[in-house]
Amino acid sequence: MKRVAILISGSGSNMVALVDSMTGDHPARPVLVLSNVPGAGGLEKAAARGVPTTIVDHKPFGKDREAFEAALQAELERAAPDILCLAGFMRVLTPGFVNRWAGRMLNIHPSLLPKYRGLNTHARALEAEDSEAGCSVHEVTAELDGGPILGQARVPILPGDTAETLAARVLPVEHRLYPAVLRRYAQGDRAPVMLG
Ligand code: GRF
């Protein structure tokens, strides 16, 4: 059985989708939900599901990313995960941390990578007048939103869409894609999952 730690900063809806998927014959189980934001909504949702939670607030560390990551690493070592899932975790990680978890860390990003790395993905897709949008799950490497793609799901962009309506169309698709990718990844299969 693979042990999975999930890193969040916010409402944790992707975390919930992942946690709820890891039952029955699933090859993995959640062992920790970690937030860098003390009041993150996802913490209560994880606790309500019986998953241990912890907080590593980045703020006291100021600009010292390495010190923050050392605290993160210490919490993770206690939980001894085989796989790390970033799920709306809004901190950029240094190459040192990323390399330590190379081949064991996934992220979900709300665009059809390699398009629109970074922030404000939906506004940028609208600005570019794209006809479709979506989300990607990828392995995390030192290059921001740049690692090998493990899955993608597409949705149409409709007339009158705003960044908000588009985000509301993509999010439920994220909730289908991420669990599908994690299940396959936990079985040692890195073939991409393509939905939609
Ligand atoms: C998702 O859109 C995810 O792709 C992203 O941030 C959002 C997190 O939402 N980068 P949640 O915390 O999983 O609800």
Coordinates of C-alpha atoms and ligand atoms in Angstrom, one line a residue:
M1 CA 0.0 0.0 0.0
K2 CA 1.4 3.4 -1.0
R3 CA 1.4 6.2 1.5
V4 CA 0.2 9.6 0.2
A5 CA 0.7 13.1 1.7
I6 CA -1.3 16.0 0.2
L7 CA -0.1 19.6 0.4
I8 CA -2.7 22.3 0.3
S9 CA -3.1 26.1 0.8
G10 CA -6.8 26.6 0.4
S11 CA -10.3 25.0 0.3
G12 CA -8.8 21.6 -0.5
S13 CA -11.5 20.4 -2.9
N14 CA -8.9 18.5 -4.9
M15 CA -7.5 17.0 -1.7
V16 CA -11.1 15.8 -0.8
A17 CA -11.4 14.2 -4.2
L18 CA -8.1 12.4 -3.7
V19 CA -8.8 11.3 -0.1
D20 CA -12.3 10.0 -1.0
S21 CA -10.9 8.0 -3.9
M22 CA -8.3 6.1 -1.8
T23 CA -10.6 3.3 -0.5
G24 CA -11.2 -0.3 -1.3
D25 CA -8.8 -1.8 -3.9
H26 CA -7.0 1.5 -4.4
P27 CA -3.3 1.0 -4.2
A28 CA -2.7 4.0 -1.9
R29 CA -4.0 5.6 1.3
P30 CA -3.8 9.2 2.7
V31 CA -1.4 9.5 5.6
L32 CA -1.1 13.3 6.0
V33 CA -2.7 16.6 4.8
L34 CA -0.3 19.5 5.3
S35 CA -1.2 23.2 4.8
N36 CA 1.1 26.2 4.8
V37 CA -1.9 28.4 5.6
P38 CA -3.1 28.0 9.2
G39 CA -6.9 28.6 8.5
A40 CA -7.1 26.7 5.2
G41 CA -10.6 25.3 4.7
G42 CA -9.2 21.9 3.6
L43 CA -7.7 21.2 7.1
E44 CA -11.2 20.6 8.6
K45 CA -12.3 18.6 5.7
A46 CA -9.3 16.3 6.0
A47 CA -9.8 16.0 9.8
A48 CA -13.5 15.1 9.2
R49 CA -12.3 12.3 7.0
G50 CA -10.0 11.0 9.7
V51 CA -6.8 12.0 7.9
P52 CA -4.0 13.5 10.1
T53 CA -3.3 17.2 9.5
T54 CA -0.5 19.5 10.2
I55 CA 0.4 23.1 9.5
V56 CA 3.8 24.5 8.5
D57 CA 3.1 28.3 8.2
H58 CA 5.6 29.8 5.7
K59 CA 5.2 33.3 7.2
P60 CA 7.5 33.1 10.2
F61 CA 10.3 32.0 7.7
G62 CA 10.0 35.2 5.7
K63 CA 12.2 35.0 2.6
D64 CA 14.1 32.0 3.9
R65 CA 12.6 29.3 1.6
E66 CA 15.1 26.7 2.7
A67 CA 14.2 27.0 6.4
F68 CA 10.5 26.7 5.5
E69 CA 11.2 23.6 3.4
A70 CA 13.4 22.1 6.2
A71 CA 10.3 22.4 8.5
L72 CA 8.1 20.9 5.7
Q73 CA 10.6 18.1 5.2
A74 CA 10.6 17.3 8.9
E75 CA 6.8 16.9 9.0
L76 CA 6.9 14.8 5.9
E77 CA 9.6 12.5 7.2
R78 CA 7.4 11.8 10.2
A79 CA 4.5 10.7 7.9
A80 CA 6.9 8.8 5.6
P81 CA 4.9 9.2 2.4
D82 CA 5.7 7.4 -0.8
I83 CA 4.0 10.0 -2.9
L84 CA 3.4 13.7 -2.4
C85 CA 0.4 15.4 -4.1
L86 CA 0.3 19.1 -4.4
A87 CA -3.3 20.2 -4.5
G88 CA -3.7 24.0 -4.6
F89 CA -0.4 24.4 -2.7
M90 CA 0.6 27.9 -3.5
R91 CA 4.3 28.0 -2.6
V92 CA 7.0 27.6 -5.2
L93 CA 9.4 24.9 -4.0
T94 CA 13.2 25.2 -4.4
P95 CA 15.1 22.7 -6.7
G96 CA 16.7 21.3 -3.5
F97 CA 13.3 20.2 -2.1
V98 CA 11.9 19.2 -5.5
N99 CA 15.0 17.0 -6.2
R100 CA 14.6 15.3 -2.9
W101 CA 11.1 14.2 -4.0
A102 CA 11.9 13.6 -7.6
G103 CA 9.7 11.0 -9.2
R104 CA 7.4 10.9 -6.2
M105 CA 5.6 14.4 -6.4
L106 CA 2.6 15.3 -8.5
N107 CA 0.8 18.6 -9.0
I108 CA -2.5 19.7 -10.6
H109 CA -2.5 22.8 -12.7
P110 CA -5.6 24.5 -14.2
S111 CA -4.5 24.7 -17.8
L112 CA -3.7 22.5 -20.7
L113 CA 0.1 22.5 -20.1
P114 CA 2.5 23.5 -21.6
K115 CA 0.1 26.4 -22.1
Y116 CA -0.2 28.9 -19.2
R117 CA 2.2 27.9 -16.6
G118 CA 2.0 30.0 -13.4
L119 CA -1.1 32.0 -12.3
N120 CA -4.3 33.4 -13.8
T121 CA -4.6 30.5 -16.3
H122 CA -8.3 30.9 -17.1
A123 CA -8.0 34.7 -17.8
R124 CA -5.1 34.0 -20.0
A125 CA -6.9 31.3 -22.0
L126 CA -9.8 33.7 -22.5
E127 CA -7.5 36.6 -23.5
A128 CA -5.9 34.3 -26.1
E129 CA -9.4 33.4 -27.4
D130 CA -8.8 29.7 -27.0
S131 CA -11.7 27.4 -27.8
E132 CA -10.9 25.0 -25.0
A133 CA -9.4 24.9 -21.6
G134 CA -8.7 22.3 -19.0
C135 CA -6.3 21.0 -16.4
S136 CA -3.2 18.9 -16.2
V137 CA -1.6 16.7 -13.6
H138 CA 2.2 16.6 -14.0
E139 CA 5.2 15.3 -12.1
V140 CA 6.9 18.2 -10.3
T141 CA 10.4 19.1 -11.5
A142 CA 12.5 22.1 -10.7
E143 CA 10.9 23.9 -13.7
L144 CA 7.6 25.6 -12.6
D145 CA 4.6 23.7 -14.0
G146 CA 7.1 22.0 -16.4
G147 CA 7.4 18.3 -15.4
P148 CA 6.2 15.3 -17.5
I149 CA 2.4 15.4 -18.0
L150 CA 0.6 12.4 -16.4
G151 CA -2.9 13.4 -17.4
Q152 CA -5.1 16.1 -19.0
A153 CA -8.8 16.8 -19.1
R154 CA -10.5 19.3 -21.6
V155 CA -13.5 21.5 -21.4
P156 CA -15.0 23.8 -24.0
I157 CA -14.7 27.6 -23.6
L158 CA -18.2 29.0 -24.2
P159 CA -19.3 32.4 -25.4
G160 CA -19.7 34.8 -22.5
D161 CA -17.3 32.9 -20.3
T162 CA -15.4 34.8 -17.6
A163 CA -12.4 33.5 -15.6
E164 CA -14.9 32.6 -12.9
T165 CA -17.3 30.6 -15.1
L166 CA -14.4 28.8 -16.7
A167 CA -12.9 28.0 -13.4
A168 CA -16.2 26.6 -12.2
R169 CA -16.3 24.3 -15.3
V170 CA -12.7 23.1 -14.9
L171 CA -12.7 22.4 -11.2
P172 CA -15.1 19.4 -11.3
V173 CA -13.0 18.0 -14.1
E174 CA -9.9 18.4 -11.9
H175 CA -11.7 16.3 -9.3
R176 CA -12.1 13.5 -11.8
L177 CA -8.6 13.8 -13.3
Y178 CA -6.4 13.9 -10.2
P179 CA -7.8 10.7 -8.6
A180 CA -7.6 8.9 -11.9
V181 CA -3.9 9.9 -12.3
L182 CA -3.0 9.1 -8.7
R183 CA -4.5 5.6 -8.9
R184 CA -2.5 4.8 -12.0
Y185 CA 0.7 6.5 -10.7
A186 CA 0.4 4.5 -7.4
Q187 CA 0.4 1.3 -9.4
G188 CA 3.7 2.4 -11.0
D189 CA 2.1 3.3 -14.4
R190 CA 3.1 6.7 -15.7
A191 CA 1.1 6.5 -19.0
P192 CA -0.9 9.7 -19.2
V193 CA -4.7 9.7 -18.4
M194 CA -6.6 11.7 -21.0
L195 CA -10.2 12.7 -20.3
G196 CA -12.7 14.7 -22.3
Ligands
GRF1 C1 -7.3 24.4 -8.3 O1 -7.9 25.0 -9.4 C2 -5.9 23.9 -8.6 O2 -5.8 23.5 -10.0 C3 -5.2 25.1 -8.3 O3 -5.7 25.8 -7.2 C4 -7.1 25.3 -7.1 C5 -7.2 24.6 -5.8 O4 -8.5 24.4 -5.4 N1 -3.9 25.4 -8.7 P1 -8.7 23.4 -4.2 O5 -7.9 24.0 -3.0 O6 -8.3 22.0 -4.5 O7 -10.2 23.5 -3.9

